[in-house]
Coordinates of C-alpha atoms and ligand atoms in Angstrom, one line a residue:
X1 CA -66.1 13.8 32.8
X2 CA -64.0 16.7 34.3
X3 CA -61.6 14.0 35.2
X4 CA -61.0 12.7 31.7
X5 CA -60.9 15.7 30.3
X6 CA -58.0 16.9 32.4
X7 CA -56.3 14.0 31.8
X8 CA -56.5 14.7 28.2
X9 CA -55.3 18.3 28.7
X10 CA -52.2 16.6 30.3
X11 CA -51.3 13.8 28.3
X12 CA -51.3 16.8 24.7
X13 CA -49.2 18.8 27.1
X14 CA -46.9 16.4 27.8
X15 CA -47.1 14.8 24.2
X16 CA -46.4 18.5 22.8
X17 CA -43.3 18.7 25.1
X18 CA -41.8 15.6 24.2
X19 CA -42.7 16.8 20.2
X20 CA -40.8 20.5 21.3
X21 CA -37.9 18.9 23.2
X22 CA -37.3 15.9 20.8
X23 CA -36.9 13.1 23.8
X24 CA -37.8 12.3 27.0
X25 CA -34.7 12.5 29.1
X26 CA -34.2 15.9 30.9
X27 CA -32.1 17.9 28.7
X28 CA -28.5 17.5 29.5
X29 CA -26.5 20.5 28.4
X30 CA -23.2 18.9 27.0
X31 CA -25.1 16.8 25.0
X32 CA -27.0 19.3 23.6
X33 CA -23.9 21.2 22.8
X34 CA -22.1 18.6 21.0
X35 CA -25.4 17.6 19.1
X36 CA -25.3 21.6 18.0
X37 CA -21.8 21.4 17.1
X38 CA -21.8 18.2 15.4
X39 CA -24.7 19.6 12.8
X40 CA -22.1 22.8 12.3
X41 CA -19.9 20.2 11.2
X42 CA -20.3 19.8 7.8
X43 CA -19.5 16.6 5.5
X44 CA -15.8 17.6 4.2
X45 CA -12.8 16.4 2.7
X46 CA -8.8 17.7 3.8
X47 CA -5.7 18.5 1.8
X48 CA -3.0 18.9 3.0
X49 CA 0.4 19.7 1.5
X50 CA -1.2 22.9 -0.7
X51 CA -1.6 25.3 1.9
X52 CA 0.3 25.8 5.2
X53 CA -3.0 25.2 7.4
X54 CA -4.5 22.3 4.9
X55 CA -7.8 22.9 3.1
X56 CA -11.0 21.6 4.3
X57 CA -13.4 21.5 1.6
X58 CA -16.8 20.5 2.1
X59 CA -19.1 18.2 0.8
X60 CA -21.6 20.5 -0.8
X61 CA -18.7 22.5 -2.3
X62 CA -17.6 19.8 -4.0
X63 CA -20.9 19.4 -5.4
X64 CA -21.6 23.4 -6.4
X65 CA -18.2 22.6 -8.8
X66 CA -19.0 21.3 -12.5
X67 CA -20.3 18.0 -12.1
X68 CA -18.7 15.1 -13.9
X69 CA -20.9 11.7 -15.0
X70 CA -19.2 8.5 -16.0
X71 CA -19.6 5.0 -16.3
X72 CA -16.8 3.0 -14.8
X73 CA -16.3 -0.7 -14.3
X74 CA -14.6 -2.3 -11.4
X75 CA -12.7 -5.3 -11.8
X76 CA -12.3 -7.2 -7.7
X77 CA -9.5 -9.3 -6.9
X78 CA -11.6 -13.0 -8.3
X79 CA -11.4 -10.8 -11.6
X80 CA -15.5 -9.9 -11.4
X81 CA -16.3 -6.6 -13.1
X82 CA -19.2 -4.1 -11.9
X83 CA -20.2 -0.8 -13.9
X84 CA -21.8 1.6 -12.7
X85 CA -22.6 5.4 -13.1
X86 CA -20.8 8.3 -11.0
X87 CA -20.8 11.7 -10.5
X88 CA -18.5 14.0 -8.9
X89 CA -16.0 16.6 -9.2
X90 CA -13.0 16.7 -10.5
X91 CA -9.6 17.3 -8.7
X92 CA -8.0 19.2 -11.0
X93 CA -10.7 22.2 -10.9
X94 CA -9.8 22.4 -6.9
X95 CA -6.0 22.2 -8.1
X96 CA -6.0 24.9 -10.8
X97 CA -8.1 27.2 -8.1
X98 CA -5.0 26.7 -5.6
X99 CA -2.4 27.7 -8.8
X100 CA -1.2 23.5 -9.0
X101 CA -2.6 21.1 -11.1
X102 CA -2.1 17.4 -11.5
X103 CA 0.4 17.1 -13.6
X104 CA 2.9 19.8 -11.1
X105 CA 2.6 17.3 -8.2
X106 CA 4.6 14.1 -7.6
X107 CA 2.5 12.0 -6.4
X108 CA -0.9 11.6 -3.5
X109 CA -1.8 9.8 -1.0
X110 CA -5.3 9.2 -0.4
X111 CA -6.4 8.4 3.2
X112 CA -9.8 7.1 4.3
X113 CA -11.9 7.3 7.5
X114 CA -11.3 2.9 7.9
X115 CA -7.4 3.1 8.2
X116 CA -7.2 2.4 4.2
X117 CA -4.5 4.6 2.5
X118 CA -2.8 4.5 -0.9
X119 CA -0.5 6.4 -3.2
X120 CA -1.3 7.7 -6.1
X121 CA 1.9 8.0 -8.2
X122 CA 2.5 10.4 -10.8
X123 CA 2.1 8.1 -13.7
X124 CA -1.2 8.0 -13.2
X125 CA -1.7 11.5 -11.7
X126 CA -0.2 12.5 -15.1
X127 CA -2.7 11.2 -17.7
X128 CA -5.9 10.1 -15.9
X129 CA -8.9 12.0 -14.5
X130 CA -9.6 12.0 -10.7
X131 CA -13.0 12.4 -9.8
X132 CA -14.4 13.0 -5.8
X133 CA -17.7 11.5 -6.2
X134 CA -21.0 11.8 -4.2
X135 CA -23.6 9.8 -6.5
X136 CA -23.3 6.6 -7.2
X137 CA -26.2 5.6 -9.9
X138 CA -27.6 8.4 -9.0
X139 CA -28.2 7.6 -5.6
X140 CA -26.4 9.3 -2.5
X141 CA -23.0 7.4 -1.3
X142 CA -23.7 4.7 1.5
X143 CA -22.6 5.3 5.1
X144 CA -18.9 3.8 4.3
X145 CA -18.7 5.3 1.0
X146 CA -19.4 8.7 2.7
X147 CA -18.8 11.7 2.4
X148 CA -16.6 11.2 -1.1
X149 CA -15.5 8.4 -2.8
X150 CA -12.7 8.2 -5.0
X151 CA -12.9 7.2 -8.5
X152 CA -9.7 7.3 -10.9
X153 CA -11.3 5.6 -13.8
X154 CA -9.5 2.5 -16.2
X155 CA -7.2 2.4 -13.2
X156 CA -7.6 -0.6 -10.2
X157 CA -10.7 -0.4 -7.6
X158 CA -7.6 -0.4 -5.0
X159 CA -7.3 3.5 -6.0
X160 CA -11.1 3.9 -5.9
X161 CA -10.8 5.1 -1.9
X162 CA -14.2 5.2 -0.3
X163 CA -14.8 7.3 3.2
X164 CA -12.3 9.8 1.9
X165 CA -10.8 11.6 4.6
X166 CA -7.6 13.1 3.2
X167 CA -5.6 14.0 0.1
X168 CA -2.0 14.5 1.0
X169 CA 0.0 16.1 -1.8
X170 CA 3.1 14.7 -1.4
X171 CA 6.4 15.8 -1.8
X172 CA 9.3 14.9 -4.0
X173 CA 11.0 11.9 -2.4
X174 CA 14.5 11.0 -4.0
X175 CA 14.6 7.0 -4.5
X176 CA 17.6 6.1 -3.7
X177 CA 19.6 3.6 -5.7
X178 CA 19.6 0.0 -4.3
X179 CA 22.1 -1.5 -4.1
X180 CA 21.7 -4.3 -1.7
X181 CA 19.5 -7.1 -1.8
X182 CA 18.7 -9.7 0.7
X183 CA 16.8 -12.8 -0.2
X184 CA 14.0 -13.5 2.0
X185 CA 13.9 -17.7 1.5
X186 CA 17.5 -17.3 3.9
X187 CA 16.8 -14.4 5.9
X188 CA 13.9 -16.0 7.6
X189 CA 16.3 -18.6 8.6
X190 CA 18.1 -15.9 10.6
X191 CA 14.6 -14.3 12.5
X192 CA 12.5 -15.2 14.8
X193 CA 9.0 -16.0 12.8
X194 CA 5.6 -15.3 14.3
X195 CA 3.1 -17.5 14.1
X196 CA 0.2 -15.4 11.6
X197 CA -3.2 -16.9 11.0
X198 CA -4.2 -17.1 7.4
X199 CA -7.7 -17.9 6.8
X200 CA -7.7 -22.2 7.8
X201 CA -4.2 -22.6 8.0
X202 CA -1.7 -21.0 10.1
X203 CA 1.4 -19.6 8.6
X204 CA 4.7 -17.7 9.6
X205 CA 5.9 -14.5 8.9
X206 CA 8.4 -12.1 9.9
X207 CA 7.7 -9.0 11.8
X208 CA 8.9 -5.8 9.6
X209 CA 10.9 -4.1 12.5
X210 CA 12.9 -7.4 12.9
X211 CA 14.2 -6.5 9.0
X212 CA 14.3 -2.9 9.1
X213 CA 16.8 -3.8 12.3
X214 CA 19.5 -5.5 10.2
X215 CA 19.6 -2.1 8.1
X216 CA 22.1 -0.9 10.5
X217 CA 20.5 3.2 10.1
X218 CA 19.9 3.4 6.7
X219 CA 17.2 5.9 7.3
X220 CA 17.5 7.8 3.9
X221 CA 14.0 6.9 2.8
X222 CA 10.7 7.4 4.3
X223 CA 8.8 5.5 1.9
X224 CA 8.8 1.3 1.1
X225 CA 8.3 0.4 -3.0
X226 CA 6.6 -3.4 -3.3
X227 CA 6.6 -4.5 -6.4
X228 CA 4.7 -8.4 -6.9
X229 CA 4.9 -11.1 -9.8
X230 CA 1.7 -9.7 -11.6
X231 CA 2.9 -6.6 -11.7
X232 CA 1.2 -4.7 -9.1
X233 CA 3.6 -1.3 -7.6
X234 CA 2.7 0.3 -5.0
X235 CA 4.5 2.7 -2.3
X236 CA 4.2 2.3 1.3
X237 CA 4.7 4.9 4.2
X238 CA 7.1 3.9 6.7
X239 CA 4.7 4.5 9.6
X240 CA 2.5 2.2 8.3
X241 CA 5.0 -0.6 6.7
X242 CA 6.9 -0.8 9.9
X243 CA 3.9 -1.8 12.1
X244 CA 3.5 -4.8 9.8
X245 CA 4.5 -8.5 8.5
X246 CA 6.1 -10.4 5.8
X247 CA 4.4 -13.6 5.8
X248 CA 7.1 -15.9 4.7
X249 CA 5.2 -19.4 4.4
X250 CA 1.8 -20.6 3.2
X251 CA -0.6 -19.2 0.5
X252 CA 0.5 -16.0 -1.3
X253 CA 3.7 -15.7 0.1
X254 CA 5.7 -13.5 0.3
X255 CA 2.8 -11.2 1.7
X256 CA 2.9 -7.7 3.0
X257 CA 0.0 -7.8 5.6
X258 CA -1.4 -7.2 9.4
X259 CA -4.0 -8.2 11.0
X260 CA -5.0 -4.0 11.8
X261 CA -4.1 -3.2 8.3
X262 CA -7.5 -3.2 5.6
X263 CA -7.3 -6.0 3.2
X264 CA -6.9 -3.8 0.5
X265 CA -4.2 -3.1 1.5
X266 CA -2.5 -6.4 1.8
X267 CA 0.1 -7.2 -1.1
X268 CA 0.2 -10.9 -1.9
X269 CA 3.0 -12.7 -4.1
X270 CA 5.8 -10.0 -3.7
X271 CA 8.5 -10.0 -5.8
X272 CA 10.9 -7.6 -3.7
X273 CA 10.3 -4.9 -1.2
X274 CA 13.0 -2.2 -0.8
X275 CA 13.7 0.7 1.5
X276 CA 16.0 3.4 1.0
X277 CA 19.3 1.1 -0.9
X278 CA 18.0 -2.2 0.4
X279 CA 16.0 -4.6 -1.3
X280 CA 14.4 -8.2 0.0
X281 CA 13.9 -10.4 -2.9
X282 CA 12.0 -13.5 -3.0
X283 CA 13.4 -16.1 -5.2
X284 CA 11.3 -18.6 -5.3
X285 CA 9.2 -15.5 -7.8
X286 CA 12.0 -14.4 -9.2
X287 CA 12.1 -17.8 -10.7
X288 CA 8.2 -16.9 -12.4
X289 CA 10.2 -13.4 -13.9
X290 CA 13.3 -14.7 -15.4
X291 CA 13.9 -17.3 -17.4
X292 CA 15.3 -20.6 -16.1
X293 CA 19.2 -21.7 -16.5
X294 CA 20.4 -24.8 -16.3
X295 CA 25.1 -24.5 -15.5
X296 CA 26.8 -27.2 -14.7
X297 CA 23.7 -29.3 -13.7
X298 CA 22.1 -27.0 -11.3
X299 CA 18.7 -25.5 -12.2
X300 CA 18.2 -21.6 -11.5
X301 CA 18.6 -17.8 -12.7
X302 CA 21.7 -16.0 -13.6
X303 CA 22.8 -13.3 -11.0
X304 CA 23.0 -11.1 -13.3
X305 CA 19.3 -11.3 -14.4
X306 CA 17.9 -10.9 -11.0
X307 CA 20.2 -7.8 -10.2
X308 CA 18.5 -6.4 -13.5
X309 CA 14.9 -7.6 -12.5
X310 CA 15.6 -5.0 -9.3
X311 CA 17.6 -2.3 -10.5
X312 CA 20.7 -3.0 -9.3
X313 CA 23.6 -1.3 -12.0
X314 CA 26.5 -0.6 -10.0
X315 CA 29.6 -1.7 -11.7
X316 CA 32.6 -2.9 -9.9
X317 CA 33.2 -5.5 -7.3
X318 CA 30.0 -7.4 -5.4
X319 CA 30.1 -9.2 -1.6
X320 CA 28.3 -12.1 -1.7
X321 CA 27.5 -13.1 2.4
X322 CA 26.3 -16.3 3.3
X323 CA 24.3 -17.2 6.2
X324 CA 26.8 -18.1 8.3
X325 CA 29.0 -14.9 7.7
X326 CA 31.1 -16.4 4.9
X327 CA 31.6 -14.0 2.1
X328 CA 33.2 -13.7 -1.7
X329 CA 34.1 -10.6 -3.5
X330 CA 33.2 -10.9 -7.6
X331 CA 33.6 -8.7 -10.1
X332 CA 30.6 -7.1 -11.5
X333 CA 31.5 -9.0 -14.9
X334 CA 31.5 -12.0 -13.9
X335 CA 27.8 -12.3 -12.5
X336 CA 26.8 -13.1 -15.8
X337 CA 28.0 -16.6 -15.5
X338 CA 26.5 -16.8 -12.2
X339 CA 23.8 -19.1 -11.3
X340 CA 21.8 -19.2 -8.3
X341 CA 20.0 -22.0 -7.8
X342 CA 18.3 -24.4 -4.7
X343 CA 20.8 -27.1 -3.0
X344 CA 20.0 -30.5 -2.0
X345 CA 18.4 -29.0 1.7
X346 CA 16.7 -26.0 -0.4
X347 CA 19.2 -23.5 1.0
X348 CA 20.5 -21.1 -2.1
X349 CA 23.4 -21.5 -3.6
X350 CA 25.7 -19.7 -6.4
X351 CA 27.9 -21.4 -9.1
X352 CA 29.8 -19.6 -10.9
X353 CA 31.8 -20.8 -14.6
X354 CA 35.0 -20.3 -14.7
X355 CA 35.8 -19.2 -10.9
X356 CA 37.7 -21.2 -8.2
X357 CA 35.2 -23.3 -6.4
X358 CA 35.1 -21.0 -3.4
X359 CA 32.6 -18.7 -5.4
X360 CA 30.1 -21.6 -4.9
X361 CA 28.2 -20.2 -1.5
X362 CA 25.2 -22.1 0.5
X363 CA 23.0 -20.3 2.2
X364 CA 23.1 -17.0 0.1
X365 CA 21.8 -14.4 2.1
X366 CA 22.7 -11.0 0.2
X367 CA 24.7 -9.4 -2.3
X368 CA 26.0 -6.0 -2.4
X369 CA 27.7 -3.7 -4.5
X370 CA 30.9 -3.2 -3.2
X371 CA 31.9 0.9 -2.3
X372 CA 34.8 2.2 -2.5
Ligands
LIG1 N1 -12.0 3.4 2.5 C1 -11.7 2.3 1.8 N2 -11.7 2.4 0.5 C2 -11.3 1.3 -0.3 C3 -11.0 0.1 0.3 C4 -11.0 0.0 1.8 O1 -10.8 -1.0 2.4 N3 -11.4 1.1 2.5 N4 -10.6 -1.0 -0.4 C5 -10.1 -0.6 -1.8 C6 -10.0 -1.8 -2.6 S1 -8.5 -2.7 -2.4 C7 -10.9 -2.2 -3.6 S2 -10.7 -3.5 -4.6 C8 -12.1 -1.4 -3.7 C9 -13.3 -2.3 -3.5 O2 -14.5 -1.6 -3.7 P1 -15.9 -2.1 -3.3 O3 -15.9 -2.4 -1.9 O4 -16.9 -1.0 -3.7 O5 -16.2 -3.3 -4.2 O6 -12.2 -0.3 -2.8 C10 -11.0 0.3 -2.5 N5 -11.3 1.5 -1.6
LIG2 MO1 -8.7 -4.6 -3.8

């Protein structure tokens, strides 16, 4: 009897101490530390850009600001929509309390805790609400929706940045006028492609660096503008565009992507890409943008429109540069009866009316306005 009972005695003492020091491995003092430390850590959010040091606001100041409900749909790349109910904050009350507000900035870029990042520009900053949401139909956000989750509503789910982790207020970046374009269908004749697997099928694309290469220091611009055929503009940071590929063949191509980069974040069908004056232009969609010619029996789009279709308005003289280093000077003038069209071997050509029949280049690879 004595014997059981003390066993007893021993096995609530022992039970009680495993209760008091929550587990049963000796207690190892860093690790106790960093458990302390990490519960003094609070959910929180950063901006930066506002205040010299950045300001870290937390979680459950967001949520002591007024609290904003709303139903908003999502619409997912296959064109599904989802609605749903969400509350949060809005940005512009932490703005106004820093002396800013929305409409004062140029544009933000919103980074998450997964590598996913986007820019917000100021067309949208300018007219729609931002809200930094904790409750989705009224329930808490999900482990990778924590600890705030974006919501910009009537604008694309690709703004709607879960795991929020930073809002950088960025600062006014000059675009600089392009005026150069390269077209991609020839350039990749002149690279070294990569092999880049594509869901079943294996495709090839062109490492950035490789393009930014041929810029020869053109480092006026620390920003990339992609623009694709169904409209879609969006800007990308340098860091991140540099690390990354063109794929040049395949499905969706031209496509801005890498295998570390978040799908979201992948830009399929790309009309151009440009970087401080240069721009690489697909033609094969510039063909679904502008309307199609037909001069002196060859099927394409006048020079003229695609120069317009980028934003290229310099007057005065152009080089044209073939592949193979051969080049023509026209006159701005004259681009209007200017065809580029595909050659017999799919290499891109130029005819021009009413020009000596050395304006007719194959293997277009850029044209440029001319400085002087
Ligand atoms: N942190 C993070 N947020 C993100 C993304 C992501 O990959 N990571 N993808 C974005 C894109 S492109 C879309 S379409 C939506 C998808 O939202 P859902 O996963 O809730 O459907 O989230 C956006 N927010
Ligand atoms: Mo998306």
């Amino acid at each position: 009897m004595i014997g059981k009972q003390k066993i007893c005695v021993f096995l609530i003492v022992t039970m009680l101490l495993f209760i008091i020091t929550g587990c049963s491995a000796p207690a190892d003092p860093d690790v106790e530390i960093s458990i302390e430390k990490d519960a003094m850590l609070e959910e929180h959010i950063t901006i930066t850009g506002i205040k010299d040091e950045g300001l870290v606001i937390t979680v459950e100041e967001i949520q002591a600001l007024n609290a904003v409900k709303k139903e908003v749909t999502s619409v997912n790349s296959s064109g599904e929509e989802k609605t749903f109910s969400v509350t949060g904050a809005l940005l512009e009350e932490i703005l106004v309390k820093q002396g800013t507000s929305q409409k004062d900035l140029t544009g933000i870029r919103l980074v998450a805790g997964d590598g996913y990042s986007i820019e917000v520009p100021k067309e949208i900053l300018d007219k729609r609400d931002i809200l930094l949401v904790y409750e989705v139909d009224d329930a808490p956000l999900g482990p990778k929706e924590k600890p705030i989750r974006i919501i910009i509503p009537e604008e694309r789910a690709m703004y709607w940045v879960s795991n929020l982790a930073t809002i950088e207020i960025l600062e006014t970046i000059e675009q600089a006028e392009t005026n150069k374009i390269i077209f991609l269908e020839t350039v990749k004749e002149t690279i070294s492609l990569e092999d880049y697997p594509y869901y079943d099928s294996t495709d090839k694309a062109i490492k950035t660096q490789a393009l930014l290469e041929q810029l020869e220091g053109d480092t006026s611009s620390q920003s990339i503008y992609i623009k694709a055929v169904d409209g879609l503009e969006k800007n990308e940071t340098f860091p991140i565009f540099k690390e990354a590929y063109i794929k040049v063949t395949g499905a969706d191509a031209p496509a801005f992507l890498s295998p570390d980069m978040p799908k979201g974040m992948h830009v399929k069908d790309i009309l151009y890409f440009s970087h401080a004056s240069t721009a690489w232009v697909s033609y094969d969609q510039t063909k679904e943008m502008i309307e199609i010619k037909v001069l002196n029996g060859h099927e394409g789009i006048l020079i003229e429109e695609i120069l317009k279709e980028i934003g290229v308005k310099k007057e005065g003289t152009y080089i044209l540069t073939a592949i193979d280093g051969y080049t023509i000077e026209v006159n701005g003038s004259d681009l209007k009866n200017g065809i580029l069209y595909e050659g017999e071997e799919g290499q891109l050509s130029t005819f021009f009316e009413g020009l000596p029949k050395n304006t007719g280049i194959k293997g277009l690879l850029s044209i440029e306005a001319k400085t002087n």
